[in-house]
PDB file of C-alpha atoms in Angstrom:
ATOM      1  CA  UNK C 240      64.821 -34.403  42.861  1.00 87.00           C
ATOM      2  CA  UNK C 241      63.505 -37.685  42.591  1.00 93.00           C
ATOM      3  CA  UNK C 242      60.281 -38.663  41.267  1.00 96.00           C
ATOM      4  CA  UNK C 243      58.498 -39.404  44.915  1.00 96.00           C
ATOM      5  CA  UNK C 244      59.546 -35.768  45.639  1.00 97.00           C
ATOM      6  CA  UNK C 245      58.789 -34.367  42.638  1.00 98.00           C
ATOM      7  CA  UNK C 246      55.174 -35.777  43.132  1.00 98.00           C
ATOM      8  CA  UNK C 247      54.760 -34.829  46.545  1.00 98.00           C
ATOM      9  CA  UNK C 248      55.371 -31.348  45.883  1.00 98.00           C
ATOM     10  CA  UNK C 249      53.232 -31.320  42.853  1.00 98.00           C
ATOM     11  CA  UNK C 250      50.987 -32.375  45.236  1.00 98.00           C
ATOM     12  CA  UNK C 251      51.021 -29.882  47.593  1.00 98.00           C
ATOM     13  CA  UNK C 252      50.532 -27.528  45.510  1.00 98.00           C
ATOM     14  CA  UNK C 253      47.452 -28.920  43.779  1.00 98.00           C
ATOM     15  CA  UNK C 254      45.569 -29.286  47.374  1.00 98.00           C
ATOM     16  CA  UNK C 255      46.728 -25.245  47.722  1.00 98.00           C
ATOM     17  CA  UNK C 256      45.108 -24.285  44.433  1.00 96.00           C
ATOM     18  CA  UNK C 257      42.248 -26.313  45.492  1.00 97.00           C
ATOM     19  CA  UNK C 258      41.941 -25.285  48.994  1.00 97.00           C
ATOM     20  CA  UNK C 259      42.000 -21.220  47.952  1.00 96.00           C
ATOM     21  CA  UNK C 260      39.457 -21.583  45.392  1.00 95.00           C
ATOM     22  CA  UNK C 261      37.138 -23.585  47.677  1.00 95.00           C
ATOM     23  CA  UNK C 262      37.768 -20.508  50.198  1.00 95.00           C
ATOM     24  CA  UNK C 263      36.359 -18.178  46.984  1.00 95.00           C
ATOM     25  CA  UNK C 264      32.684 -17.442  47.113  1.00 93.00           C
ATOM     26  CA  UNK C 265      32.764 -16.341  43.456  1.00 95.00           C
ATOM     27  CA  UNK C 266      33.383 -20.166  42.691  1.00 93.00           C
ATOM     28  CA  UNK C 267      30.090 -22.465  41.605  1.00 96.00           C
ATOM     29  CA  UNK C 268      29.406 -24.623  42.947  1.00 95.00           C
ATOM     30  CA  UNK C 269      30.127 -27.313  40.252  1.00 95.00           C
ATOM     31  CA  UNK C 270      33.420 -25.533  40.290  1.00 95.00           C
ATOM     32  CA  UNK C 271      33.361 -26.409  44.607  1.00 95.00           C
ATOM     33  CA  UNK C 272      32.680 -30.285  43.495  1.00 97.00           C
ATOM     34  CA  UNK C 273      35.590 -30.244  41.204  1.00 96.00           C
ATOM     35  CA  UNK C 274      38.520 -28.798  43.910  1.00 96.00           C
ATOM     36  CA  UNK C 275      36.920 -31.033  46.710  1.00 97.00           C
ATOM     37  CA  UNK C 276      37.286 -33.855  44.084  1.00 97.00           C
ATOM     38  CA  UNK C 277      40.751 -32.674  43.160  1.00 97.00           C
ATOM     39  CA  UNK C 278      41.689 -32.686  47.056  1.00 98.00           C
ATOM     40  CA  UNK C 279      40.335 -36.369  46.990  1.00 98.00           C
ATOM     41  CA  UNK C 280      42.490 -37.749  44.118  1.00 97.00           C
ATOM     42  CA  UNK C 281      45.495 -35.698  45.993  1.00 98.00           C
ATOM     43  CA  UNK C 282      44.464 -37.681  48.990  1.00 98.00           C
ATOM     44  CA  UNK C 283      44.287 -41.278  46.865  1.00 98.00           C
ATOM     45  CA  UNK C 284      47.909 -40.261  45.179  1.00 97.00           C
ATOM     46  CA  UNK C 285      49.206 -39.725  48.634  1.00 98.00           C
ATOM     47  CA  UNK C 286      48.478 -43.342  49.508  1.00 98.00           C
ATOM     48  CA  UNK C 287      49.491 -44.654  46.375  1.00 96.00           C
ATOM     49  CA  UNK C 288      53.085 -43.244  46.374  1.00 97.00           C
ATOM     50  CA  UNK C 289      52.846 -44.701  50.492  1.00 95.00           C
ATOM     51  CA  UNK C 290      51.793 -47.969  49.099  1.00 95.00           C
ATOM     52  CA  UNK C 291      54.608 -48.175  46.397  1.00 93.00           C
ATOM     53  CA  UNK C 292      56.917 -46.834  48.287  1.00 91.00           C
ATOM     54  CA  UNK C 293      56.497 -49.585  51.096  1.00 91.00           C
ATOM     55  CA  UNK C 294      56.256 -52.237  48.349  1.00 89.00           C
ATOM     56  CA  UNK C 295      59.377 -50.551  46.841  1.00 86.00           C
ATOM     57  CA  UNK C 296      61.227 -50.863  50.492  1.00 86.00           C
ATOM     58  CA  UNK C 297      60.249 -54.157  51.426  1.00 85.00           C
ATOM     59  CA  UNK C 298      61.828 -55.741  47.943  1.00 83.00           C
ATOM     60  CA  UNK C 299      64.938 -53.857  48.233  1.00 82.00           C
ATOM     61  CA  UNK C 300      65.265 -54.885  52.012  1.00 83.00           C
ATOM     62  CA  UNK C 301      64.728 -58.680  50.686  1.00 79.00           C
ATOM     63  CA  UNK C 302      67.327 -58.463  48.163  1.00 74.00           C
ATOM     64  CA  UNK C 303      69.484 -57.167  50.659  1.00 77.00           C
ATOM     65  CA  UNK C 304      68.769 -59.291  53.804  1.00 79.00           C
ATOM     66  CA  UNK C 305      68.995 -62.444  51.523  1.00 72.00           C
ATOM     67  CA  UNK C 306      71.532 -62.191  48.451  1.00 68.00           C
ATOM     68  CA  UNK C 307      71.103 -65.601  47.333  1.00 72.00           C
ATOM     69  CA  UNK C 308      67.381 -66.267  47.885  1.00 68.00           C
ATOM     70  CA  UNK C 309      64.812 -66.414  45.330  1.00 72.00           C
ATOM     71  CA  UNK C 310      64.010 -62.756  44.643  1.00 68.00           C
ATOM     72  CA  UNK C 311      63.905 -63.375  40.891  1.00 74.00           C
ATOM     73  CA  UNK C 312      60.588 -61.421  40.969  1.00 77.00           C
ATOM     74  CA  UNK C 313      62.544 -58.577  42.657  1.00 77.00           C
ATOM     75  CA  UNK C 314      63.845 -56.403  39.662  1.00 79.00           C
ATOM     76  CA  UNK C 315      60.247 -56.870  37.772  1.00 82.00           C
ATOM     77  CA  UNK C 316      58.518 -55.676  40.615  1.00 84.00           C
ATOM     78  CA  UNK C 317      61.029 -52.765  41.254  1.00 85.00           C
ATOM     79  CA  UNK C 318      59.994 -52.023  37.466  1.00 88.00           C
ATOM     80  CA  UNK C 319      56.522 -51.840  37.872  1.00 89.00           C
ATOM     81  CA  UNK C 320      56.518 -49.853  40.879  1.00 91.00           C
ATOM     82  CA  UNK C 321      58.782 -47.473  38.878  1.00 91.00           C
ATOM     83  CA  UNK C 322      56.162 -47.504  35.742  1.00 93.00           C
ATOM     84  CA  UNK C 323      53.022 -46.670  38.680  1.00 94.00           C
ATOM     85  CA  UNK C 324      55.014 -43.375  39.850  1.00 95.00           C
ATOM     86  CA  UNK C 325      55.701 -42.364  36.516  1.00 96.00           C
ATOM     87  CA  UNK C 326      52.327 -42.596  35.390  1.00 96.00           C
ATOM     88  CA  UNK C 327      51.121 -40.573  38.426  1.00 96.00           C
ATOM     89  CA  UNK C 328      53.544 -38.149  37.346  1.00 97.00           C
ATOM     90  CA  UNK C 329      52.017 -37.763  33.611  1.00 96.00           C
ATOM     91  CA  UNK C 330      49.656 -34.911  34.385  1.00 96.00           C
ATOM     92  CA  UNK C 331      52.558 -32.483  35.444  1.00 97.00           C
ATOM     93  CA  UNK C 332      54.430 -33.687  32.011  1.00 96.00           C
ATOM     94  CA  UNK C 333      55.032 -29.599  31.357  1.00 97.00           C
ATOM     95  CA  UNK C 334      56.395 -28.620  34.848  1.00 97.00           C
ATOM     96  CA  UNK C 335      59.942 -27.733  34.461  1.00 97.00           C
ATOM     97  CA  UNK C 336      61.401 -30.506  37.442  1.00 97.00           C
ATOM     98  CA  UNK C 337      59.659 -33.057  35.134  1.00 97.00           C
ATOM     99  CA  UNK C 338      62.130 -35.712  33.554  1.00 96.00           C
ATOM    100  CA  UNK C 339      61.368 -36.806  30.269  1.00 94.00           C
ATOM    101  CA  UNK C 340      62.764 -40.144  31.669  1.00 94.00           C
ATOM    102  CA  UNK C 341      59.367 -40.404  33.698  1.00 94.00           C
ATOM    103  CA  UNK C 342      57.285 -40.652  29.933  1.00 90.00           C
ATOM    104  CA  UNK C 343      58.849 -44.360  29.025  1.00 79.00           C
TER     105      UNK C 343
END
């Protein structure tokens, strides 16, 4: 499993918790605010992984359509985009698909 999956499906099932407990009448309603929150930041990690994903696709496709071109900035970029996913991963640090490797 790699790290865009992993964090997909964490994702899922974060908008699932959230979505059942908003469906609970025995919730408060500060406790309402915080799962329609949490469904927002799922939302706002959705387009973030879409974001570097596309930014991730686009510098591999460069590399690839032009070998011998200036894409110096290519593997630092790649790196970055790498370092964003793994810090979206951080909160599920103590789910057992998570890779230590995601931490650096």
């Amino acid at each position: 499993m790699d790290i865009v999956e992993f964090l997909s499906a964490r994702i899922k099932e974060d908008e699932a918790a959230a979505r059942r407990l908003l469906l609970d009448r025995s919730v408060s309603e500060s406790g309402q605010w915080y799962e329609r929150r949490l469904l927002l930041e799922c939302e706002a990690k959705k387009r973030l992984i879409h974001i570097v994903e596309s930014a991730r696709q686009s510098a591999l496709a460069s590399m690839v359509s032009d070998p011998y071109g200036d894409g110096q900035w290519i593997p630092e970029a790649i790196g970055w985009m790498a370092e964003s996913l793994n810090a979206l991963a951080l909160p599920y640090y103590d789910h057992p698909d998570f890779e230590q490797g995601w931490l650096r």
